mmCIF file of C-alpha atoms in Angstrom:
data_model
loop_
_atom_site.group_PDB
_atom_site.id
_atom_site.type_symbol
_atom_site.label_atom_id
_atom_site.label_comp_id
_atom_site.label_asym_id
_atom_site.label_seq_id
_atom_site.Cartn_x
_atom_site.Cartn_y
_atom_site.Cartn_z
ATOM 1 C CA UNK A 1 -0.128 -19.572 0.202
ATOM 2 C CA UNK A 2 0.075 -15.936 1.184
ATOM 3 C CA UNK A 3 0.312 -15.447 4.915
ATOM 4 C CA UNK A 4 -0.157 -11.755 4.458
ATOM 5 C CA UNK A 5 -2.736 -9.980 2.877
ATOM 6 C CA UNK A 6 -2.628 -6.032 1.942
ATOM 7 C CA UNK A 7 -5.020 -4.059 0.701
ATOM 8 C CA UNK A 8 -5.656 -1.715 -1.446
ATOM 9 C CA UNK A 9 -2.917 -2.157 -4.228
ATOM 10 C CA UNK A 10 -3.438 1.173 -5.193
ATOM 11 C CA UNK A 11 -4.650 4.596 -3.089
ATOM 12 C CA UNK A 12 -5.171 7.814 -4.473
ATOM 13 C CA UNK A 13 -5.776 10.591 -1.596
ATOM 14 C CA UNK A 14 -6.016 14.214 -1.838
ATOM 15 C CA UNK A 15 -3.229 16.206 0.241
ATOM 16 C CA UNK A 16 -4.356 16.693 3.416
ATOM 17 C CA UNK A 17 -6.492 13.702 3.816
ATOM 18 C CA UNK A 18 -5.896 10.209 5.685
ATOM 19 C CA UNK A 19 -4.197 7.712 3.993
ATOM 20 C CA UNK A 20 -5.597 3.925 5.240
ATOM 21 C CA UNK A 21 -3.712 0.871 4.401
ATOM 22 C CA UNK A 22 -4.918 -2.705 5.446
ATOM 23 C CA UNK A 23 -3.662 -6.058 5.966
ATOM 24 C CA UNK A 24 -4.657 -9.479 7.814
ATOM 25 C CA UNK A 25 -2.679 -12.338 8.599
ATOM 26 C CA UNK A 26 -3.010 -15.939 8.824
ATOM 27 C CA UNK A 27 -0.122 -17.288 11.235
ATOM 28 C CA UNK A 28 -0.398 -16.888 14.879
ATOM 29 C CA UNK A 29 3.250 -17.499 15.851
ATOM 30 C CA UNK A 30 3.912 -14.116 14.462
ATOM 31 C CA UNK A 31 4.653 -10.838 16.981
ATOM 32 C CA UNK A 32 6.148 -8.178 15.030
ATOM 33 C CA UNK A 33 4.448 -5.893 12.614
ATOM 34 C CA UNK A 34 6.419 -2.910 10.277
ATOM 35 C CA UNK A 35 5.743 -0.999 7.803
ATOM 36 C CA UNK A 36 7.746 -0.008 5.380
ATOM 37 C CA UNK A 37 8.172 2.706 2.865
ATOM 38 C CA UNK A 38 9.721 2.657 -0.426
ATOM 39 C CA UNK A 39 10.460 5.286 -3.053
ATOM 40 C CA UNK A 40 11.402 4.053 -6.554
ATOM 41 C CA UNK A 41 14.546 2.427 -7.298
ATOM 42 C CA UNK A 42 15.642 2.465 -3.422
ATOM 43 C CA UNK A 43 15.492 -0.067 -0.534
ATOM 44 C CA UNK A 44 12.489 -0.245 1.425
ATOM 45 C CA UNK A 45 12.890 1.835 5.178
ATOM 46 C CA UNK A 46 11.313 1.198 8.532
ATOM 47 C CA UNK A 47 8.364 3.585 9.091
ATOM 48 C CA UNK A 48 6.864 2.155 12.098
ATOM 49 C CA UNK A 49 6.582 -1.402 13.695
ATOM 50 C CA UNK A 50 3.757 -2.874 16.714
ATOM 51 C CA UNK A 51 3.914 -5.838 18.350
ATOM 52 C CA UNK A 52 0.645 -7.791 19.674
ATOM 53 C CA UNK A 53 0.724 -6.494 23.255
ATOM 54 C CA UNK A 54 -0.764 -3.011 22.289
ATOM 55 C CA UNK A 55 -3.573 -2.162 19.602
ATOM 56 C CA UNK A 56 -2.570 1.355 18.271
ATOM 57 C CA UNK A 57 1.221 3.116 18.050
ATOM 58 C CA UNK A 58 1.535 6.458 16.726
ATOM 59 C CA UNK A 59 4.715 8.208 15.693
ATOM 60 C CA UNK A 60 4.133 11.745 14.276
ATOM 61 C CA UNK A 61 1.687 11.629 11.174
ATOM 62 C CA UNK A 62 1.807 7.988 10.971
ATOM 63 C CA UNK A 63 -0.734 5.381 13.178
ATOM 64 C CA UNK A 64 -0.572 1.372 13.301
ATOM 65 C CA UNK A 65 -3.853 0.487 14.571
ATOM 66 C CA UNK A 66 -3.502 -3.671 15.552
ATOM 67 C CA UNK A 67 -6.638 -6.375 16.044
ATOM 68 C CA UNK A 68 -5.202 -8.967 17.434
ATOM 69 C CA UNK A 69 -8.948 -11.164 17.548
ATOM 70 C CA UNK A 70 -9.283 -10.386 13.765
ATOM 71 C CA UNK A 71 -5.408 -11.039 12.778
ATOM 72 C CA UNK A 72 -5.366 -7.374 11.087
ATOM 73 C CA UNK A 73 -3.373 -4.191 11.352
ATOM 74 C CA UNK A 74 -3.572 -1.490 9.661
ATOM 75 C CA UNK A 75 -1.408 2.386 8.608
ATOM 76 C CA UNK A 76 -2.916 5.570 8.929
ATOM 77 C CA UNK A 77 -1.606 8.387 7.307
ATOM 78 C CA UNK A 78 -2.594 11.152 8.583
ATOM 79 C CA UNK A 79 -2.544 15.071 6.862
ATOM 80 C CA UNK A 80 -1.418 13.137 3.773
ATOM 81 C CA UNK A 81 1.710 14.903 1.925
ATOM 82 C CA UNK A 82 2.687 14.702 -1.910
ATOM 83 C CA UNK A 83 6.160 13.768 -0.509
ATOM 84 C CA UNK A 84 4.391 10.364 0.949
ATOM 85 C CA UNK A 85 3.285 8.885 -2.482
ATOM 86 C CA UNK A 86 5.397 5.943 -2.479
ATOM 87 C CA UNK A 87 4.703 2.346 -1.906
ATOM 88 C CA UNK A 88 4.126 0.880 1.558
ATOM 89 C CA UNK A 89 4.721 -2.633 2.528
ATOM 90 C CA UNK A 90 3.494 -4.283 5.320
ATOM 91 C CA UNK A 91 4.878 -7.016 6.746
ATOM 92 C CA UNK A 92 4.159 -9.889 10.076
ATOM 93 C CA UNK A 93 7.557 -11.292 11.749
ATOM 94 C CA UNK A 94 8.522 -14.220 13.763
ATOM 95 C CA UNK A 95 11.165 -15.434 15.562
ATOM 96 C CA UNK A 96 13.127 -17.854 13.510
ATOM 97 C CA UNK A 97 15.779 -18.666 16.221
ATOM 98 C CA UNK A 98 19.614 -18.037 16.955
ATOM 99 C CA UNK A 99 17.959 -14.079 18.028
ATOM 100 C CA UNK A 100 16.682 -12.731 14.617
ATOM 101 C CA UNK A 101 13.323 -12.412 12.760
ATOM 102 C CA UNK A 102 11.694 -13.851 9.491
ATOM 103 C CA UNK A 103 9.552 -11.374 7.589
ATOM 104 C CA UNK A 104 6.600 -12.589 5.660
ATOM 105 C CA UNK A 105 5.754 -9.028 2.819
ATOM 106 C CA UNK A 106 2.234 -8.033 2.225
ATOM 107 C CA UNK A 107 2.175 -7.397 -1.649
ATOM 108 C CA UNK A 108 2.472 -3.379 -1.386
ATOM 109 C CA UNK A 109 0.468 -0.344 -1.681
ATOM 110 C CA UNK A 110 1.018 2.346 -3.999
ATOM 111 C CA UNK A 111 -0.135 5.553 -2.658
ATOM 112 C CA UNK A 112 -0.516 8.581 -4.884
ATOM 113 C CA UNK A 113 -0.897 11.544 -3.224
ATOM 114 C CA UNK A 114 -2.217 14.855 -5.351
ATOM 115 C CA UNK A 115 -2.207 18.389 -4.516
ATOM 116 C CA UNK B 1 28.894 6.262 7.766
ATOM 117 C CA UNK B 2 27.048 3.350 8.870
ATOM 118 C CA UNK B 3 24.525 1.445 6.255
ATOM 119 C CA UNK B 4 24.081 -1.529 3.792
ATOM 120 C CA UNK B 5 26.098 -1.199 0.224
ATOM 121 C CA UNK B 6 25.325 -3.451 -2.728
ATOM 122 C CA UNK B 7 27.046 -3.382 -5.927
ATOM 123 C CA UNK B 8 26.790 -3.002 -8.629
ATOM 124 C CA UNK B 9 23.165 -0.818 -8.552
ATOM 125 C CA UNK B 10 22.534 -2.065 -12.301
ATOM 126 C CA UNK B 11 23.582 -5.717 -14.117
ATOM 127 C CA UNK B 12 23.102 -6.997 -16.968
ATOM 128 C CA UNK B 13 23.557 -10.724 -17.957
ATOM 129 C CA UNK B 14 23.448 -13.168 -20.567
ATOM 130 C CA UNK B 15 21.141 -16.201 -20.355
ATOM 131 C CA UNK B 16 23.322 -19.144 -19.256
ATOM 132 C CA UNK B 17 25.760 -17.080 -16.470
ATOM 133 C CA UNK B 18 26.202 -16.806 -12.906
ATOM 134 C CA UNK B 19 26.210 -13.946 -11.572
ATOM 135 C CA UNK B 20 27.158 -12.617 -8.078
ATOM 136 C CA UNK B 21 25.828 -9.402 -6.779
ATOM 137 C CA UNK B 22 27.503 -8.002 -3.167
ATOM 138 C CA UNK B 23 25.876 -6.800 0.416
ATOM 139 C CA UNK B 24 28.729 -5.539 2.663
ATOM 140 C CA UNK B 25 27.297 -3.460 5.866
ATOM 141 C CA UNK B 26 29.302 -1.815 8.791
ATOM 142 C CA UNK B 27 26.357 -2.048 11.528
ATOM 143 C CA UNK B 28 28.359 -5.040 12.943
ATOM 144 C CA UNK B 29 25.274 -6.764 12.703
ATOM 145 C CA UNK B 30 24.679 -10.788 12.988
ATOM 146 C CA UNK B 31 21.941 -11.413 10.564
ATOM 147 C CA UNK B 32 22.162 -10.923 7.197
ATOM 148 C CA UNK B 33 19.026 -11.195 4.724
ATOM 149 C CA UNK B 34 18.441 -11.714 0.139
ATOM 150 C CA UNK B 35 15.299 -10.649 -0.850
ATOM 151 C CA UNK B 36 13.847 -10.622 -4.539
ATOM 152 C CA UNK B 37 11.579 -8.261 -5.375
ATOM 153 C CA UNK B 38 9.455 -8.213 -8.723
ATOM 154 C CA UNK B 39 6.701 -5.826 -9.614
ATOM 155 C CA UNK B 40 3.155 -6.485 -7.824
ATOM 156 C CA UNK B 41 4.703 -9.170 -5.653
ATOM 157 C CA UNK B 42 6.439 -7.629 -2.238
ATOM 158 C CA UNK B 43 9.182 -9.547 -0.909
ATOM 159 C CA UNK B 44 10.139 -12.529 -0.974
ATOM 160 C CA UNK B 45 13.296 -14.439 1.061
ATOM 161 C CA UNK B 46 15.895 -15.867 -0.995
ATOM 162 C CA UNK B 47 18.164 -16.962 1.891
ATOM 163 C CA UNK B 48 19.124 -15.709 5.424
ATOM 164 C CA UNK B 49 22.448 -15.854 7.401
ATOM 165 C CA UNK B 50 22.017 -15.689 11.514
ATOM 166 C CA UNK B 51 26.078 -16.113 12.358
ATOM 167 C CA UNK B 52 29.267 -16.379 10.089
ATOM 168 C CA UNK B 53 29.461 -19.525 7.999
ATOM 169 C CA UNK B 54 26.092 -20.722 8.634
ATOM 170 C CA UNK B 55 22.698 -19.869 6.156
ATOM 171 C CA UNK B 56 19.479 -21.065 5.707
ATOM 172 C CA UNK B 57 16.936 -21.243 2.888
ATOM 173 C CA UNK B 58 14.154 -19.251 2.216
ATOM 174 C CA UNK B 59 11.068 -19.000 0.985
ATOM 175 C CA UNK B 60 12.887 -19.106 -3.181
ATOM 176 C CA UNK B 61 16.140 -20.154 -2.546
ATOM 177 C CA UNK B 62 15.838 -22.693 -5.584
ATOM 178 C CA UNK B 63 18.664 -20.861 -8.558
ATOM 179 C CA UNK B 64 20.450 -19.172 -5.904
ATOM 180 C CA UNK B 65 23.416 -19.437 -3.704
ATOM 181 C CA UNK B 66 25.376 -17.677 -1.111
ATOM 182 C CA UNK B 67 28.378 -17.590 1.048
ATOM 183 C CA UNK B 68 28.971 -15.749 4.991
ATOM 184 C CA UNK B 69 32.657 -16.225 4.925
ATOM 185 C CA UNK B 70 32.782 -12.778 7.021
ATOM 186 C CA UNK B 71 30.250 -11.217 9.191
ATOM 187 C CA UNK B 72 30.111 -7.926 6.990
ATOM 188 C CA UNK B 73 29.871 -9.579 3.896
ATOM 189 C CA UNK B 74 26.965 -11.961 2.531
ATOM 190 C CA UNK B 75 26.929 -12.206 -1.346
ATOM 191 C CA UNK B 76 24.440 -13.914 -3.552
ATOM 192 C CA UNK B 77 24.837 -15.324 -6.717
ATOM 193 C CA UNK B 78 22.291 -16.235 -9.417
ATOM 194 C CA UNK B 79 23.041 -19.501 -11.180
ATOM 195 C CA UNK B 80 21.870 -19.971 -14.413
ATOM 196 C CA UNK B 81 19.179 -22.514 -13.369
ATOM 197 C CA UNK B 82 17.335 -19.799 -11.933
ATOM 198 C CA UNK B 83 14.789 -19.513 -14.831
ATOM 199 C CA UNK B 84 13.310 -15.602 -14.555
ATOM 200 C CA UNK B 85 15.964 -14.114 -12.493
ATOM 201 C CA UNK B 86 14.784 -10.524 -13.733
ATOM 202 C CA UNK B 87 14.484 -8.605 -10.919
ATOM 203 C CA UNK B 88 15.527 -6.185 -7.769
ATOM 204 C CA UNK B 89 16.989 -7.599 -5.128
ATOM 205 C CA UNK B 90 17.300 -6.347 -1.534
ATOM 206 C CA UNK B 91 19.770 -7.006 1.286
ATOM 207 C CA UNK B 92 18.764 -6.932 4.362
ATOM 208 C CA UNK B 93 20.648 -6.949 8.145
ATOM 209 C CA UNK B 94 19.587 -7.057 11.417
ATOM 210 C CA UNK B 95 21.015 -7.670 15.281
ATOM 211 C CA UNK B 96 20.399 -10.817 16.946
ATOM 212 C CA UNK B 97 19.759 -11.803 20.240
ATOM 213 C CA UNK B 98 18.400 -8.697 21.072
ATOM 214 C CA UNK B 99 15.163 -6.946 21.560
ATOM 215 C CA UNK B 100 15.414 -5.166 18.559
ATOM 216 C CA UNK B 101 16.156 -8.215 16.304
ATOM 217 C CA UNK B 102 13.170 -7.914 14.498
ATOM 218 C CA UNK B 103 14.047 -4.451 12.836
ATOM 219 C CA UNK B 104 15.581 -5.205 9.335
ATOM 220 C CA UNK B 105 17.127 -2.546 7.377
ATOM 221 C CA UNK B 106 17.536 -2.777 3.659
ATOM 222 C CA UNK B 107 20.477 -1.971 1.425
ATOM 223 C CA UNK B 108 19.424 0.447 -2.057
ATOM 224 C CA UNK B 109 18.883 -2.585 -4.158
ATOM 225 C CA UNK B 110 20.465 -4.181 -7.003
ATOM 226 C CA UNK B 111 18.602 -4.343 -10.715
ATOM 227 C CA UNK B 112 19.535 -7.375 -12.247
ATOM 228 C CA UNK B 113 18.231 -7.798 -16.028
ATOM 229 C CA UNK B 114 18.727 -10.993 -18.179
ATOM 230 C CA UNK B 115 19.364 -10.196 -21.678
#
């Protein structure tokens, strides 16, 4: 059973445009929500993380826009750059006791961006 | 410099080995995360470590094992009745018992191939 969704599995924007990412959950015990990036061949890195008490975050180029009624959340990228084409993951966390977090991985998005 | 290393970047096995791939990080962090990775399919938890001798299954844990003799350290090996281990695998660490537990970071990733 996958508890998180993403969609699309592949994105091809132009430079300069908005890059839109989507996923949904199903569990309602979970209050954390990153994305992350990955280039090939490397670890994945923290772009940007909500929890369920607000319904947008925005950190430079890059929005989280949360719906906590419909269980989705969703990346903006705005002013899309070549250097973004990479593949984003997001992901739904909850707390799994003794102080740390278990993340459940959308599938990934691999976003091609072209000059 | 602070981070997550795993070694070796690249193995190779035969069909019928164990093999044991490292995560050593210097963040002095509690929790310790394996993650496999295969094209198409995100992430998926292999086993997690909260404190120092103590782990827990995850979500694939079945052909695997793993050992938290020392806080830094938290190495993984694949048993040979792990039937497609082909694949990148993550470590993962994180605080605990703080606010910020829920932000994992992720070593650079081991590529382990079955010949």
């Amino acid at each position: 059973q996958q508890q998180v969704k993403q969609s699309p599995q592949s994105l091809i924007v132009q430079k300069g445009g908005i890059s839109i990412i989507n996923c949904a959950y199903e569990n309602t015990a979970f209050d954390y929500f990153p994305w992350y990036q990955q280039f090939p061949g490397k670890g994945p890195a923290l772009l940007i993380a909500i929890r369920p008490d607000v319904s947008e975050k925005k950190e430079g180029r890059f929005t989280i826009s949360f719906n906590k009624s419909a269980k989705q959340f969703s990346l903006h990228i705005m002013d899309s750059q070549p250097g973004d084409s990479a593949t984003y993951f997001c992901a739904a966390g909850s707390y799994s006791g003794a102080g740390s977090y278990q993340l459940t991985f959308g599938k990934g998005t691999k976003l091609s961006v072209i000059p | 410099d602070g981070g997550i290393t795993q070694s070796p970047k690249y193995l190779f096995r035969k069909e019928g080995q164990n093999v044991t791939l490292s995560c050593e990080q210097n963040l002095n962090h509690d929790a310790m995360y394996w993650y496999r990775q295969d094209p198409g399919q995100g992430l998926r938890l292999i086993y997690y470590s909260q404190i120092v001798n103590d782990f827990q299954k995850g979500d694939i844990a079945e052909g695997y094992s793993v050992s938290r003799e020392k806080k830094e350290s938290f190495p993984l090996t694949v048993t040979s009745a792990q039937k497609n281990p082909t694949a990148f695998y993550l470590c993962a660490s994180s605080v605990a018992g703080t606010v910020h537990a829920d932000t994992q970071y992720f070593g650079p990733g081991t590529r382990l191939t079955v010949l």
